[in-house]
mmCIF file of C-alpha atoms in Angstrom:
data_model
loop_
_atom_site.group_PDB
_atom_site.id
_atom_site.type_symbol
_atom_site.label_atom_id
_atom_site.label_comp_id
_atom_site.label_asym_id
_atom_site.label_seq_id
_atom_site.Cartn_x
_atom_site.Cartn_y
_atom_site.Cartn_z
ATOM 1 C CA MET A 1 -0.118 -0.128 -0.170
ATOM 2 C CA THR A 2 1.356 3.284 -0.973
ATOM 3 C CA GLU A 3 2.170 5.455 2.170
ATOM 4 C CA LEU A 4 1.274 9.076 2.176
ATOM 5 C CA VAL A 5 2.076 11.931 4.319
ATOM 6 C CA VAL A 6 0.056 15.375 4.420
ATOM 7 C CA LEU A 7 2.300 17.686 6.003
ATOM 8 C CA ASP A 8 0.730 19.449 9.033
ATOM 9 C CA TYR A 9 2.414 22.913 9.318
ATOM 10 C CA GLY A 10 -0.382 24.826 10.611
ATOM 11 C CA SER A 11 -2.119 25.718 7.198
ATOM 12 C CA GLY A 12 -4.285 23.750 4.848
ATOM 13 C CA ASN A 13 -7.458 21.580 4.769
ATOM 14 C CA LEU A 14 -5.976 18.736 6.383
ATOM 15 C CA ALA A 15 -9.099 16.678 7.107
ATOM 16 C CA SER A 16 -10.551 16.956 3.608
ATOM 17 C CA ALA A 17 -7.179 16.193 1.921
ATOM 18 C CA GLU A 18 -6.739 13.155 4.147
ATOM 19 C CA ARG A 19 -10.192 12.025 3.201
ATOM 20 C CA ALA A 20 -9.849 12.503 -0.303
ATOM 21 C CA LEU A 21 -6.530 10.681 -0.307
ATOM 22 C CA ARG A 22 -7.737 7.800 1.618
ATOM 23 C CA ARG A 23 -10.247 7.159 -1.116
ATOM 24 C CA THR A 24 -7.331 6.616 -3.602
ATOM 25 C CA GLY A 25 -6.663 3.435 -1.595
ATOM 26 C CA ALA A 26 -3.458 4.866 0.186
ATOM 27 C CA SER A 27 -2.434 4.869 3.647
ATOM 28 C CA VAL A 28 -2.558 8.314 4.891
ATOM 29 C CA THR A 29 -1.138 10.286 7.911
ATOM 30 C CA VAL A 30 -1.273 13.690 8.910
ATOM 31 C CA THR A 31 1.692 14.735 10.710
ATOM 32 C CA SER A 32 4.580 17.475 11.165
ATOM 33 C CA ASP A 33 7.101 14.665 11.794
ATOM 34 C CA PHE A 34 10.267 15.256 9.906
ATOM 35 C CA ASP A 35 11.236 11.898 9.441
ATOM 36 C CA ALA A 36 7.985 10.646 8.560
ATOM 37 C CA ALA A 37 7.385 13.431 5.825
ATOM 38 C CA LEU A 38 10.749 12.536 4.748
ATOM 39 C CA ASN A 39 10.513 8.724 4.298
ATOM 40 C CA ALA A 40 6.771 8.624 2.951
ATOM 41 C CA ASP A 41 6.333 7.189 -0.417
ATOM 42 C CA GLY A 42 4.365 10.549 -1.189
ATOM 43 C CA LEU A 43 4.251 14.027 0.636
ATOM 44 C CA VAL A 44 1.222 16.403 0.167
ATOM 45 C CA VAL A 45 1.826 19.993 1.129
ATOM 46 C CA PRO A 46 -1.501 21.654 1.473
ATOM 47 C CA GLY A 47 -2.202 25.400 2.205
ATOM 48 C CA VAL A 48 -4.641 28.148 2.675
ATOM 49 C CA GLY A 49 -4.338 31.744 3.683
ATOM 50 C CA ALA A 50 -1.536 34.249 3.456
ATOM 51 C CA TYR A 51 1.756 33.321 1.834
ATOM 52 C CA GLU A 52 3.977 35.030 4.532
ATOM 53 C CA ALA A 53 2.229 32.731 7.320
ATOM 54 C CA CYS A 54 2.394 29.554 5.395
ATOM 55 C CA MET A 55 5.959 30.020 4.888
ATOM 56 C CA GLN A 56 6.545 30.876 8.593
ATOM 57 C CA GLY A 57 4.687 27.616 9.269
ATOM 58 C CA LEU A 58 6.492 25.519 6.722
ATOM 59 C CA THR A 59 9.966 26.854 8.371
ATOM 60 C CA ALA A 60 8.665 25.918 11.779
ATOM 61 C CA VAL A 61 8.529 22.307 11.015
ATOM 62 C CA ARG A 62 11.503 22.292 8.621
ATOM 63 C CA GLY A 63 9.380 21.813 5.606
ATOM 64 C CA GLN A 64 11.613 23.601 3.365
ATOM 65 C CA ARG A 65 14.479 21.018 4.130
ATOM 66 C CA ILE A 66 11.911 18.109 3.614
ATOM 67 C CA ILE A 67 10.958 19.331 0.102
ATOM 68 C CA ASP A 68 14.437 20.073 -0.920
ATOM 69 C CA ARG A 69 15.647 16.629 0.215
ATOM 70 C CA ARG A 70 12.680 14.720 -1.275
ATOM 71 C CA VAL A 71 13.085 16.403 -4.556
ATOM 72 C CA ALA A 72 16.859 15.670 -4.737
ATOM 73 C CA GLY A 73 16.162 12.285 -4.003
ATOM 74 C CA ASN A 74 13.314 12.031 -6.545
ATOM 75 C CA ARG A 75 10.652 11.287 -4.190
ATOM 76 C CA PRO A 76 7.176 12.812 -5.049
ATOM 77 C CA VAL A 77 5.707 15.570 -3.614
ATOM 78 C CA LEU A 78 2.373 17.288 -4.362
ATOM 79 C CA GLY A 79 1.664 20.901 -3.382
ATOM 80 C CA ILE A 80 -1.981 22.266 -3.252
ATOM 81 C CA CYS A 81 -3.266 25.715 -3.521
ATOM 82 C CA VAL A 82 -0.891 27.851 -1.203
ATOM 83 C CA GLY A 83 1.288 24.856 -1.040
ATOM 84 C CA MET A 84 1.830 25.114 -4.551
ATOM 85 C CA GLN A 85 2.354 28.720 -4.287
ATOM 86 C CA ILE A 86 5.307 28.530 -1.693
ATOM 87 C CA LEU A 87 7.044 26.196 -4.188
ATOM 88 C CA PHE A 88 8.094 29.229 -6.212
ATOM 89 C CA GLU A 89 10.801 31.722 -5.406
ATOM 90 C CA ARG A 90 8.687 34.648 -3.827
ATOM 91 C CA GLY A 91 5.121 36.005 -2.867
ATOM 92 C CA VAL A 92 3.852 39.376 -2.873
ATOM 93 C CA GLU A 93 0.909 40.054 -0.891
ATOM 94 C CA HIS A 94 -0.171 43.782 0.171
ATOM 95 C CA GLY A 95 3.269 45.063 -0.857
ATOM 96 C CA VAL A 96 4.907 42.429 1.575
ATOM 97 C CA GLU A 97 7.584 40.205 -0.455
ATOM 98 C CA THR A 98 8.244 36.984 1.188
ATOM 99 C CA ALA A 99 10.655 34.370 0.028
ATOM 100 C CA GLY A 100 9.297 30.867 -1.040
ATOM 101 C CA VAL A 101 10.966 27.509 -1.319
ATOM 102 C CA GLY A 102 12.486 28.406 -4.479
ATOM 103 C CA GLU A 103 11.763 24.945 -6.319
ATOM 104 C CA TRP A 104 10.650 27.285 -9.286
ATOM 105 C CA PRO A 105 11.555 31.026 -10.280
ATOM 106 C CA GLY A 106 8.590 33.220 -10.376
ATOM 107 C CA THR A 107 6.309 35.412 -8.445
ATOM 108 C CA VAL A 108 3.213 34.747 -6.772
ATOM 109 C CA GLU A 109 1.014 37.940 -7.170
ATOM 110 C CA ARG A 110 -2.544 39.405 -6.900
ATOM 111 C CA LEU A 111 -4.818 38.254 -10.048
ATOM 112 C CA GLN A 112 -5.498 41.148 -12.429
ATOM 113 C CA ALA A 113 -9.133 40.084 -12.778
ATOM 114 C CA PRO A 114 -12.438 42.329 -12.583
ATOM 115 C CA ILE A 115 -13.495 40.085 -9.728
ATOM 116 C CA VAL A 116 -11.066 39.012 -7.290
ATOM 117 C CA PRO A 117 -10.991 36.493 -5.377
ATOM 118 C CA HIS A 118 -11.387 33.774 -7.942
ATOM 119 C CA MET A 119 -13.787 31.587 -6.266
ATOM 120 C CA GLY A 120 -15.740 28.664 -8.017
ATOM 121 C CA TRP A 121 -15.316 26.123 -10.703
ATOM 122 C CA ASN A 122 -13.280 26.544 -13.832
ATOM 123 C CA THR A 123 -11.790 24.507 -16.583
ATOM 124 C CA VAL A 124 -8.007 24.278 -17.141
ATOM 125 C CA SER A 125 -5.907 23.893 -20.448
ATOM 126 C CA ALA A 126 -3.518 21.076 -19.783
ATOM 127 C CA GLY A 127 0.000 21.059 -21.004
ATOM 128 C CA THR A 128 1.194 18.781 -23.416
ATOM 129 C CA GLY A 129 2.547 15.274 -21.754
ATOM 130 C CA SER A 130 0.222 15.882 -18.654
ATOM 131 C CA VAL A 131 -0.130 12.557 -16.698
ATOM 132 C CA LEU A 132 -2.559 14.251 -14.159
ATOM 133 C CA PHE A 133 -4.910 15.477 -16.752
ATOM 134 C CA ASP A 134 -4.406 12.936 -19.695
ATOM 135 C CA GLY A 135 -7.617 11.821 -21.348
ATOM 136 C CA LEU A 136 -9.756 14.149 -19.381
ATOM 137 C CA ASP A 137 -12.538 16.218 -21.223
ATOM 138 C CA PRO A 138 -11.495 19.686 -21.730
ATOM 139 C CA GLN A 139 -14.375 21.063 -20.254
ATOM 140 C CA THR A 140 -14.055 19.046 -17.135
ATOM 141 C CA ARG A 141 -13.946 21.797 -14.188
ATOM 142 C CA PHE A 142 -12.166 22.104 -10.919
ATOM 143 C CA TYR A 143 -12.730 24.124 -7.651
ATOM 144 C CA PHE A 144 -10.533 27.228 -7.166
ATOM 145 C CA VAL A 145 -10.512 29.839 -4.388
ATOM 146 C CA HIS A 146 -7.793 32.297 -4.567
ATOM 147 C CA SER A 147 -6.694 35.985 -5.000
ATOM 148 C CA TYR A 148 -3.068 35.455 -5.995
ATOM 149 C CA ALA A 149 -1.271 32.952 -8.503
ATOM 150 C CA VAL A 150 1.800 32.727 -10.818
ATOM 151 C CA ARG A 151 0.955 34.643 -13.847
ATOM 152 C CA THR A 152 4.125 33.970 -15.858
ATOM 153 C CA TRP A 153 6.145 30.915 -16.028
ATOM 154 C CA GLU A 154 9.842 31.723 -15.999
ATOM 155 C CA LEU A 155 11.800 28.586 -15.624
ATOM 156 C CA GLU A 156 13.630 27.809 -18.922
ATOM 157 C CA VAL A 157 14.854 24.426 -19.400
ATOM 158 C CA THR A 158 17.496 23.158 -22.231
ATOM 159 C CA GLU A 159 18.109 19.667 -23.450
ATOM 160 C CA PRO A 160 19.054 17.239 -22.073
ATOM 161 C CA PHE A 161 16.650 18.152 -19.128
ATOM 162 C CA THR A 162 12.868 17.712 -19.673
ATOM 163 C CA PRO A 163 10.755 20.733 -19.521
ATOM 164 C CA PRO A 164 7.933 20.655 -16.888
ATOM 165 C CA VAL A 165 4.262 20.175 -17.946
ATOM 166 C CA VAL A 166 2.568 23.374 -17.139
ATOM 167 C CA THR A 167 -1.322 23.779 -17.077
ATOM 168 C CA TRP A 168 -3.128 27.084 -17.375
ATOM 169 C CA ALA A 169 -6.549 28.389 -16.299
ATOM 170 C CA GLU A 170 -7.857 31.611 -17.009
ATOM 171 C CA HIS A 171 -9.975 34.025 -14.729
ATOM 172 C CA GLY A 172 -11.538 37.294 -15.704
ATOM 173 C CA GLY A 173 -9.453 37.487 -19.000
ATOM 174 C CA ASP A 174 -6.026 36.785 -16.610
ATOM 175 C CA ARG A 175 -4.113 33.780 -17.335
ATOM 176 C CA PHE A 176 -2.458 31.999 -14.460
ATOM 177 C CA VAL A 177 -0.749 28.502 -13.741
ATOM 178 C CA ALA A 178 -3.184 26.015 -12.816
ATOM 179 C CA ALA A 179 -0.779 23.065 -12.196
ATOM 180 C CA VAL A 180 2.628 21.881 -12.592
ATOM 181 C CA GLU A 181 4.205 18.518 -13.311
ATOM 182 C CA ASN A 182 7.931 18.508 -12.791
ATOM 183 C CA GLY A 183 9.536 15.098 -12.377
ATOM 184 C CA PRO A 184 8.934 14.193 -8.651
ATOM 185 C CA LEU A 185 7.326 17.727 -7.996
ATOM 186 C CA SER A 186 3.717 18.229 -8.695
ATOM 187 C CA ALA A 187 1.416 21.117 -7.817
ATOM 188 C CA THR A 188 -2.246 22.241 -8.488
ATOM 189 C CA GLN A 189 -3.575 25.801 -7.981
ATOM 190 C CA PHE A 190 -7.078 24.302 -7.568
ATOM 191 C CA HIS A 191 -8.347 22.155 -4.663
ATOM 192 C CA PRO A 192 -8.529 18.612 -5.814
ATOM 193 C CA GLU A 193 -10.008 17.366 -2.776
ATOM 194 C CA LYS A 194 -12.774 19.948 -3.285
ATOM 195 C CA SER A 195 -13.289 18.971 -6.926
ATOM 196 C CA GLY A 196 -15.555 15.956 -6.767
ATOM 197 C CA ASP A 197 -15.076 13.019 -9.228
ATOM 198 C CA ALA A 198 -12.443 15.161 -11.336
ATOM 199 C CA GLY A 199 -10.423 16.100 -8.469
ATOM 200 C CA ALA A 200 -10.429 12.368 -7.112
ATOM 201 C CA GLU A 201 -9.074 11.577 -10.744
ATOM 202 C CA VAL A 202 -6.271 13.809 -10.450
ATOM 203 C CA LEU A 203 -5.374 12.495 -6.860
ATOM 204 C CA GLN A 204 -5.833 9.017 -8.220
ATOM 205 C CA ARG A 205 -3.270 9.743 -10.919
ATOM 206 C CA TRP A 206 -0.813 11.228 -8.850
ATOM 207 C CA VAL A 207 -0.903 8.266 -6.481
ATOM 208 C CA ALA A 208 -0.489 5.761 -9.273
ATOM 209 C CA SER A 209 2.594 7.610 -10.547
ATOM 210 C CA ILE A 210 4.343 7.034 -7.307
#
């Protein structure tokens, strides 16, 4: 049985994430324990609220070190919502810039749309070669709730390295990164645990890829 850890660092919908992941057939533990998070088959990093607060919580449980070591060892990590955002270099909220984990270059910034926050169901435009979205109907909708996002993908990859698969979404005419698949590191801006059957399918595919 695949063993997953949902990292408890004081932020995120831990209970709903745990329930959704259990439905994939995996064994799920919610914990802030360093060794458990480091050694699990898969690590899920949820997140809600302010970028700065999430980074403070992550630092308190040595989460950045856990993520760094797992990625270096090719061990799967899945970030969700702000748990995705903190994987980038920085976040800017209300004029305050906060350093992120820095697995990818880029800035999390306020959406430039007529209505913010972006709250509700939305389609995505899956990147070529996506595993998480392969074969899903393009009209499949996922649940988003956020005011900030990565609006520009900055990572440039040259051969022999494989470029990440970047999936996009649009709200109010503003395009933003909805998901990333990059070797052992995957992330979604939407909440798969709140996205019904569509989100369950994405989580099932992630667990199956471990």
